[in-house]
Structures are given as C-alpha cells and as structure tokens.
Coordinates of C-alpha atoms and ligand atoms in Angstrom, one line a residue:
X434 CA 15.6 -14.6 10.7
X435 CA 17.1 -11.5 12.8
X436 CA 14.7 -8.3 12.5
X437 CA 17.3 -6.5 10.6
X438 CA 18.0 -9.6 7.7
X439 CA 13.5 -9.7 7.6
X440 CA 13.4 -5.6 7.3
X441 CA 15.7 -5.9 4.1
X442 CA 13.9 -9.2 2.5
X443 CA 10.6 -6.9 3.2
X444 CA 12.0 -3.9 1.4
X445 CA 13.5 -5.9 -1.5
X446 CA 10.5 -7.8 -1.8
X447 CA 8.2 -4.3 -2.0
X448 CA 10.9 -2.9 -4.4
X449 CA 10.6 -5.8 -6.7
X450 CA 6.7 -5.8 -6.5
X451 CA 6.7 -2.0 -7.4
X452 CA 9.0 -2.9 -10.2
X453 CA 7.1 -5.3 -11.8
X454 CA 4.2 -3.3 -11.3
X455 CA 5.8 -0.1 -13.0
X456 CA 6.8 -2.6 -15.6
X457 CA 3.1 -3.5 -16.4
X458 CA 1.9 -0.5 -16.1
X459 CA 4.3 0.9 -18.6
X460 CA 2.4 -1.8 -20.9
X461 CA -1.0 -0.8 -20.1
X462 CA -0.3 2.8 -20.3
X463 CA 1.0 2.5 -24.0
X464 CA -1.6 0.0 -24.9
X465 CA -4.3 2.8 -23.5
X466 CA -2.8 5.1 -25.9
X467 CA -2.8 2.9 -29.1
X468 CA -6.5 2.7 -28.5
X469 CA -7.0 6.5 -28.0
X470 CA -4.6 7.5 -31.2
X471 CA -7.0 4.9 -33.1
X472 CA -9.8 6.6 -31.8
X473 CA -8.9 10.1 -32.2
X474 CA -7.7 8.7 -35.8
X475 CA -11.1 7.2 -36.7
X476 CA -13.5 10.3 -35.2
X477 CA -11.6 12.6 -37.6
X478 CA -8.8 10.7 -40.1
X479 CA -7.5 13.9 -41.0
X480 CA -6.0 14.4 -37.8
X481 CA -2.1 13.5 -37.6
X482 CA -3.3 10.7 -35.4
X483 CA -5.2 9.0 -39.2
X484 CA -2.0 9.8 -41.4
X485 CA 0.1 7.4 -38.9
X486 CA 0.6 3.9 -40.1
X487 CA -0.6 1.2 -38.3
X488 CA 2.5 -0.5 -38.0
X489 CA 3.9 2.6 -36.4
X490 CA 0.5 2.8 -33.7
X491 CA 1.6 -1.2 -33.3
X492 CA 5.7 -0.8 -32.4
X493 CA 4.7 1.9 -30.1
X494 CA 3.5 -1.0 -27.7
X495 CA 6.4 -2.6 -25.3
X496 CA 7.6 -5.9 -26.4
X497 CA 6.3 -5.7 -29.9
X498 CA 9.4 -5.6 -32.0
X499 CA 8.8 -5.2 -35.8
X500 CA 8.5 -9.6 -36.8
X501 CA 5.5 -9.5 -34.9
X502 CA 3.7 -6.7 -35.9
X503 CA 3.8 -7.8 -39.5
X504 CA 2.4 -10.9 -38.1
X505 CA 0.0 -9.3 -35.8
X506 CA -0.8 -7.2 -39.0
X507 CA -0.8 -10.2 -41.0
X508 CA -3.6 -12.0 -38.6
X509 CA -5.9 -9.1 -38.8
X510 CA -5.8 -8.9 -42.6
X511 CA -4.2 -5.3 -42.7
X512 CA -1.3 -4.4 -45.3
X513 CA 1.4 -3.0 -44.3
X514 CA 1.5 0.7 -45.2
X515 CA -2.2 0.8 -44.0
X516 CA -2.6 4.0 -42.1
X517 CA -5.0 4.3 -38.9
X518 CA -7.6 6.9 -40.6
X519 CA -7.6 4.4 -43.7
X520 CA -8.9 1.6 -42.2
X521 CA -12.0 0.3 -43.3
X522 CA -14.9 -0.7 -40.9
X523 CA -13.8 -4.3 -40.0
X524 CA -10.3 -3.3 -40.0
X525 CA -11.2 -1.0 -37.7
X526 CA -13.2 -3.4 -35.5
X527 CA -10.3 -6.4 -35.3
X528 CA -7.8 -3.4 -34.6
X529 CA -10.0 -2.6 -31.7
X530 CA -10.9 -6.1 -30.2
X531 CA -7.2 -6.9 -30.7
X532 CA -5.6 -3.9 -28.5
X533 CA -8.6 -4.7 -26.2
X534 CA -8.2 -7.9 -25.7
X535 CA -4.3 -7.0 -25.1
X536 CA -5.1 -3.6 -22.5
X537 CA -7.7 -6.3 -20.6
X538 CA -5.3 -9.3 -20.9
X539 CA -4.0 -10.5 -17.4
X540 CA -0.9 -7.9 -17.0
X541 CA -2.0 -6.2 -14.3
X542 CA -1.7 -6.7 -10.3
X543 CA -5.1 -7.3 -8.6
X544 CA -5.8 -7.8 -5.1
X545 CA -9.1 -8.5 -3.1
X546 CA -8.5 -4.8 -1.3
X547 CA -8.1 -2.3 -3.5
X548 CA -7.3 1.9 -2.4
X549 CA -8.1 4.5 -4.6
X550 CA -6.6 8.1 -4.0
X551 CA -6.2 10.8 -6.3
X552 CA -6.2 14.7 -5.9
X553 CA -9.5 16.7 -4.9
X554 CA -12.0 16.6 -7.5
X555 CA -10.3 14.4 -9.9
X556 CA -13.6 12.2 -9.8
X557 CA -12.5 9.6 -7.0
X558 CA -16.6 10.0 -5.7
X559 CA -17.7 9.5 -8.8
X560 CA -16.0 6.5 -10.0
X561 CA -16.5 5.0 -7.0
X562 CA -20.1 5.7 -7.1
X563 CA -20.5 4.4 -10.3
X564 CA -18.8 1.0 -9.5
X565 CA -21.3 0.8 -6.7
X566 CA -24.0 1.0 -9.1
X567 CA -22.7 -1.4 -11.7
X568 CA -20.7 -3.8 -10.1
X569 CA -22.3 -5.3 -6.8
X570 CA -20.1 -7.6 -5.9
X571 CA -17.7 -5.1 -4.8
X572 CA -18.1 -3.4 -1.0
X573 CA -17.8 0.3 -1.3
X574 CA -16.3 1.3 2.6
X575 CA -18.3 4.0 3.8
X576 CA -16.2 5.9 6.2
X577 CA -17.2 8.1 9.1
X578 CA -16.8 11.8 8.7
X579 CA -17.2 15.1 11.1
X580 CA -17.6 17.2 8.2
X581 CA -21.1 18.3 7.4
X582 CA -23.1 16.2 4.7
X583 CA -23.6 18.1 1.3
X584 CA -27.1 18.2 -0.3
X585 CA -28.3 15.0 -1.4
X586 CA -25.3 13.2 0.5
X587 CA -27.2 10.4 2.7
X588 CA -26.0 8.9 6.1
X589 CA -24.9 5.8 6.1
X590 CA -24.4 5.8 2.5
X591 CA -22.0 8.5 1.7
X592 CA -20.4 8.7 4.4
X593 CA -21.3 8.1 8.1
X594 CA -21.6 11.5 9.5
X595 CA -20.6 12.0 13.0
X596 CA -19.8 14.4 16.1
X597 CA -16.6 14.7 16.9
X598 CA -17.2 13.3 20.3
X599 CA -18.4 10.2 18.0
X600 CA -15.3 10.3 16.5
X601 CA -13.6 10.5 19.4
X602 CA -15.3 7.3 20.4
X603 CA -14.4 5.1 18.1
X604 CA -10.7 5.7 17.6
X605 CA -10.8 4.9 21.5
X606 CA -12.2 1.4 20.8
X607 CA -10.3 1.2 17.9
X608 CA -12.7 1.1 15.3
X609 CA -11.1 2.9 12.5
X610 CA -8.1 0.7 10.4
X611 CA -6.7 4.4 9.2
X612 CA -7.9 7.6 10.1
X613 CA -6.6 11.2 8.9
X614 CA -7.6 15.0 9.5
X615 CA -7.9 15.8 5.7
X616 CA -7.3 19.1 3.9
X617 CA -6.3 20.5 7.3
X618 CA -10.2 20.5 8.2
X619 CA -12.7 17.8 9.0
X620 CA -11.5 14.2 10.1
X621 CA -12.3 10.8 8.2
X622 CA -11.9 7.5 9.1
X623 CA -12.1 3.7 7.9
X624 CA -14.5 1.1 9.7
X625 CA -12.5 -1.9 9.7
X626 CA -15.3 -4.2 11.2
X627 CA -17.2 -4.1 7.6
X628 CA -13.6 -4.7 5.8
X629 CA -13.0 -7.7 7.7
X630 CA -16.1 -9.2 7.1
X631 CA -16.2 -8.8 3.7
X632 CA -12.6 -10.5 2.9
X633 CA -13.7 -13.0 5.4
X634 CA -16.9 -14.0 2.7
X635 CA -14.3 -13.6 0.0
X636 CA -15.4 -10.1 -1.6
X637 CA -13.6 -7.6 -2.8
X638 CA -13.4 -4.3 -1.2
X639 CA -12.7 -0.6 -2.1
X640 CA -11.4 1.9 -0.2
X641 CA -11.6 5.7 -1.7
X642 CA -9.5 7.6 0.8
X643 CA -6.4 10.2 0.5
X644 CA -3.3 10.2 0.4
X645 CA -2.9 9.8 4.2
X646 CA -5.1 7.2 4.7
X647 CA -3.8 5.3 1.5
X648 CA -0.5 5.3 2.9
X649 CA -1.5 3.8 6.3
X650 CA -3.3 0.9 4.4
X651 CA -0.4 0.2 3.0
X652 CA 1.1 -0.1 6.3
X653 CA -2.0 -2.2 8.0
X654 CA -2.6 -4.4 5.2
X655 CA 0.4 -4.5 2.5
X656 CA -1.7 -6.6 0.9
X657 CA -3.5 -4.0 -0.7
X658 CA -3.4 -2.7 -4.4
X659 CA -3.3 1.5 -4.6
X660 CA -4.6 2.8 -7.3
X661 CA -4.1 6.3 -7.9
X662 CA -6.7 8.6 -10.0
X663 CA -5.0 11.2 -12.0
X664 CA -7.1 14.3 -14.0
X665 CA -6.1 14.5 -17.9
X666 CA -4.8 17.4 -17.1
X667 CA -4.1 19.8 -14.5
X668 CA -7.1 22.2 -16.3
X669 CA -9.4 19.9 -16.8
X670 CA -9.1 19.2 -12.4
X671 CA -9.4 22.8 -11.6
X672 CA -12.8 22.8 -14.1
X673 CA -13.9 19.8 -12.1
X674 CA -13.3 21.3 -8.8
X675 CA -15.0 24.6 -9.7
X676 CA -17.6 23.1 -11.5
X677 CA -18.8 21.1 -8.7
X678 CA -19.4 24.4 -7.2
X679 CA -19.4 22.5 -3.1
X680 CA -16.7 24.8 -2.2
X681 CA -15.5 28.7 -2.0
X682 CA -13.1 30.2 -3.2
X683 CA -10.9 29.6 -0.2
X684 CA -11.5 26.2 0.4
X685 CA -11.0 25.6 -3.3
X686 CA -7.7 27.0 -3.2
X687 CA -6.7 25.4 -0.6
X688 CA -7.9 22.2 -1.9
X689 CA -5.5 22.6 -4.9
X690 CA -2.5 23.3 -2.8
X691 CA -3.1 19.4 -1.1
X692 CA -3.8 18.3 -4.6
X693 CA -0.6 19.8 -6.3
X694 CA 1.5 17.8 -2.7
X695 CA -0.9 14.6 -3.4
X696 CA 0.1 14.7 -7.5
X697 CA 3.6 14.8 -6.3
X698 CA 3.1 11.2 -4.4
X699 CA 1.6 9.4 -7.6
X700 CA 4.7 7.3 -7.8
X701 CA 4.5 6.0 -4.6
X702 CA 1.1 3.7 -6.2
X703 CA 1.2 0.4 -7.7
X704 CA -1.3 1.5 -10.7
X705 CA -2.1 4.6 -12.0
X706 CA -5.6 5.2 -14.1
X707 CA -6.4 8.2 -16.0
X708 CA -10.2 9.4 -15.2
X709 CA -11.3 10.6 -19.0
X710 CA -14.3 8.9 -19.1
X711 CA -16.2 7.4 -15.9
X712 CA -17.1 4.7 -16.8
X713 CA -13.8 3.1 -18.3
X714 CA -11.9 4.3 -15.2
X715 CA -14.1 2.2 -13.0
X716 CA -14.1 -0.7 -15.2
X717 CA -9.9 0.0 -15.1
X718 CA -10.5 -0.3 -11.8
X719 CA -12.7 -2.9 -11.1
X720 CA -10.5 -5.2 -13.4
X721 CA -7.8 -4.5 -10.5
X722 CA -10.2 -6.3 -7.8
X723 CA -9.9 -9.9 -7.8
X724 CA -12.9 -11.5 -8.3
X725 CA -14.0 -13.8 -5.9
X726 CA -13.5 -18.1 -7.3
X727 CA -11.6 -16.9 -10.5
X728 CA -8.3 -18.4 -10.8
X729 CA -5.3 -16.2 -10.5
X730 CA -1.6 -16.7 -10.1
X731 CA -1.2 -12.8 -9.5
X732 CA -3.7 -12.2 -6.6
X733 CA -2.1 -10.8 -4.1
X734 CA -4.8 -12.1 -0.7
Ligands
GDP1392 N1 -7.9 9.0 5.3 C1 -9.1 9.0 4.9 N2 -9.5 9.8 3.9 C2 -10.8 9.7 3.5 C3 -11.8 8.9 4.1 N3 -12.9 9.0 3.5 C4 -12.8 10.0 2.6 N4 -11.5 10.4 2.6 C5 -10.9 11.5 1.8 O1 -11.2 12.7 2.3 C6 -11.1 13.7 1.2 C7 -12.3 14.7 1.3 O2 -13.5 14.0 1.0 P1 -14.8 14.8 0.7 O3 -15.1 15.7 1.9 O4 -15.9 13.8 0.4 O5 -14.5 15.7 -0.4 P2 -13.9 15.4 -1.9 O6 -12.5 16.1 -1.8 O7 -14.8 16.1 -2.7 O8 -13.9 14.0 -2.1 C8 -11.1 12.9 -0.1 O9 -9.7 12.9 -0.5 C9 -11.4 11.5 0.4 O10 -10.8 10.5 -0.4 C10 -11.3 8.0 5.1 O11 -12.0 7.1 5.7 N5 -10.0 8.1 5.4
ADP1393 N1 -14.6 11.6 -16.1 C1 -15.1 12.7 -15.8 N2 -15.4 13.6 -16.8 C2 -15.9 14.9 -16.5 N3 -16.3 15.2 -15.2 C3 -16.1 14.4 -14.2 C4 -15.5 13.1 -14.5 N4 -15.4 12.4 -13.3 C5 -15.9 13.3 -12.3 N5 -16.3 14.4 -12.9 C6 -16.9 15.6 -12.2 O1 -15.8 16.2 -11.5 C7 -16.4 16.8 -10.3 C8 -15.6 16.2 -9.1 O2 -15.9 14.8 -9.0 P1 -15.9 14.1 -7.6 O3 -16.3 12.7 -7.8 O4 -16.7 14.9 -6.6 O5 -14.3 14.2 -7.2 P2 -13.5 13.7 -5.8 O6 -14.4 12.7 -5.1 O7 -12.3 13.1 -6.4 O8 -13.3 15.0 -5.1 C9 -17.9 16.4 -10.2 O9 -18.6 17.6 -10.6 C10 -18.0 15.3 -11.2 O10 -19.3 15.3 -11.8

C-alpha cells in the first residue's frame, strides 16, 4: 500500500477506535450516574434525587428506550411509579446489582498497557498506589526522576531518583520509551526494559505519566489504552493540591496553570474516570487492564 493510502487507513482506523470508545464511554458515564443519583437518593430520600421515579433514573441510560425499562422494572419486581427514595431494602439491592452488573458489563476498551494522566493533584499517585497494593498482578512502571524525593518517597519504589548526568545516561543508550521535562522543572522518564518484560510474561502494565509522556505512548505503542483522571471538580483539585501541602505557593500556582492546559487535552483520551472515591477509580481502572488468560474479543495486544 503507498505511505500516503496506509497514513489515511491509520487515521480512519484511530478515528473510528476513538469513536467507539466515546460511544462507550457515553454508556458508562451515564450508567455511573444512575448509580450516584440512587445513592445520593437512598442516603437522604428527601433529596430531589429520592422524589425521581425510577423509570425516569432507568431512560436516562443510552439504549434503554421505555419497553425495556418496564421490563427491566418488571424483572426486578418494582412498580412503575416507584420513586428512587421509596424503594424498599431489596429493591434497593437488585437496583444496585442490576446497574452494577450493567457499569462492569464488558463495554469498555481494555488493553494489556494502560496510561493514566490527569492534572496535578487530581490523585494519579494515589490511585496508582492503591492498585499496587490491591491488585498484584498489575506492574506499576517506576520511572526515573531528577527531582528530589519527598519525605517518605523510597528509591526504587517511587520513583528512581537520579542525577541529571544519570539521566543523561540513559536517554544516550536509549533507555527511556518517553521522557519529558515536566511542569517546566525536573525531568521524568519511562524504563522500557521493565515494560517489555512484563508484556513479554503476559501482564498488564500501568503507566502514570503526563500529558507529554501520555502522548508519546501513544506514538510508541498505539496499542495502548489512555485513561485520563479528572478531579470532581475544579475546587475540589485545588483542595487536593493545597492540602498535600509538597509545594509553595509558587510552584502551586504554577502547577495549576499546566493543569488548567492538561484539562483542556482530556478529549484526546480513550476513557475518562472520575477520581471521587479511590478505591472505585482504581478498580475503574484496573477493569480497563486486560487480564492475562481471560478471553476477550476487545483486547487491544
Ligand atoms: N512523561 C513522564 N511524566 C512522568 C513520569 N513519571 C511521572 N510523571 C509525571 O510527572 C508529574 C510530576 O510528578 P510528581 O513530581 O510525582 O508530582 P505530582 O504532580 O504530585 O504527581 C506527574 O504529572 C507525573 O504523572 C514519566 O516517566 N514520564
Ligand atoms: N479520591 C480522593 N478523595 C480525596 N482526596 C484524594 C483523593 N485522591 C487523592 N486525594 C488526595 O489528593 C492529594 C493529591 O493526590 P496525589 O496522588 O498526590 O495526586 P497526583 O499524583 O495526581 O499529583 C493527596 O493529598 C491525596 O491524598
């Protein structure tokens, strides 16, 4: 095929991949929101989120005209002018397992490599941290930094910290599958060696990296899934970032400047995941790494 016929084949193919992955993620996202109206609806019914019927909570999902939500409604033994902050306990619980079941249902892209980006402080660490702790299976990529270690950060398991003579080093024997100057300070860079390995013995791999370095992944290895990390809300990052307290009030601000440019490149990812609560953004996540020996049409390596 000429270069120029392959170039255009490559770019309809990444278009139609993005579409279908906006298209799912439509899904998901609405699904995520049933569950939190239900939520908000059964932790207070008085809320407006309890006076709303559950047929209404049920259309508000894609591809769920009104036959099948009497049927759906039917199947979990709810009338129809139920509404949300009315249900009784086991209503409750099939509501929940069914809109589960749904969110967790296969829908979504995985791949074995998996990026995860998001602005400064939106939790990216921490989620990543806590899928190290929970979920084994999955290699964490420690990258090597020249930025100096913050208490309690440990070499070789943060972060590999380095000179930048080091550094130096091992872009020259090319070491490093991306590497980026980030926030206009310290450099950062990707091992590849570990990466390889690991896809070699069939595990999944995460890479939490920036924008940059997200972005050059995708050029290296367009195999990979990007997942981008977004705050609740714009408040609730700047609390984070503060909160954490690791920087002044310059390098905060200047922090939130890259963050507002990084929000702007959220589209550009094949999956977005809200980071409320830690735990359910890793597992979010995590259920976007394939898992090694399970059977799936929609794995992408
Ligand atoms: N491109 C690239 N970015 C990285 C790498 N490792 C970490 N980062 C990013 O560098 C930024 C700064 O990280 P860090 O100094 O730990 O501070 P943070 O902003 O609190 O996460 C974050 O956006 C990380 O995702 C890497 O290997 N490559
Ligand atoms: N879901 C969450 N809810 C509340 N606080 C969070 C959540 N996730 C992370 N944090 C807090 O936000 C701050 C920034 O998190 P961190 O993981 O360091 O962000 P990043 O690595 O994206 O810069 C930390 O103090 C962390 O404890």
């Amino acid at each position: 095929m000429p270069d120029v016929d392959r170039a255009a084949a490559g770019r309809a193919a990444i278009a139609a991949r993005r579409a279908r992955a906006a298209v799912k993620q439509a899904v998901h996202h609405r699904l995520r929101r049933a569950l939190d109206v239900a939520e908000t609806a059964w932790a207070d019914p008085t809320t407006p989120e309890g006076s709303l019927r559950v047929r209404e909570l049920l259309t508000s999902i894609p591809g769920i005209g009104a036959t099948r939500v009497a049927r759906i409604m039917a199947e979990l033994g709810i009338a129809d002018a139920k509404r949300v902050g009315g249900l009784g306990s086991r209503q409750r619980e099939r509501l929940r397992e069914w809109l589960e079941a749904r969110e967790g249902a296969p829908s979504r892209p995985v791949s074995r490599l998996v990026v995860l980006a998001g602005p400064t402080a939106v939790g990216k660490g921490t989620v990543s941290t806590y899928i190290r702790d929970h979920y084994p299976d999955v290699l964490l990529s420690v990258s090597a930094t020249t930025r100096a270690p913050r208490p309690g950060e440990v070499d070789g398991e943060h972060y590999y910290f380095v000179t930048d003579e080091d550094f130096d080093a091992m872009i020259e024997r090319g070491d490093f599958l991306e590497y980026a100057t980030v926030h206009n300070a310290s450099r950062y860079g990707t091992p590849r060696p570990p990466i390889d390995a690991a896809l070699a013995q069939g595990r999944s791999v995460l890479l939490e990296i920036d924008l940059q370095g997200a972005r050059a992944v995708r050029a290296a290895m367009p195999e990979a899934l990007l997942v981008f990390l977004l705050p609740p809300s714009w408040e609730e990052l700047v609390r984070r970032l503060t909160g954490r307290g690791t920087e002044d009030a310059a390098e905060q601000s200047r922090r939130l400047d890259t963050a507002r440019i990084e929000l702007a490149a959220q589209d550009e990812f094949d999956v977005k995941v809200v980071n409320r609560d830690v735990g359910r953004a890793a597992q979010e996540v995590v259920e976007l790494l394939a898992v090694p020996g399970a059977p799936s049409a929609r794995t992408r390596s």
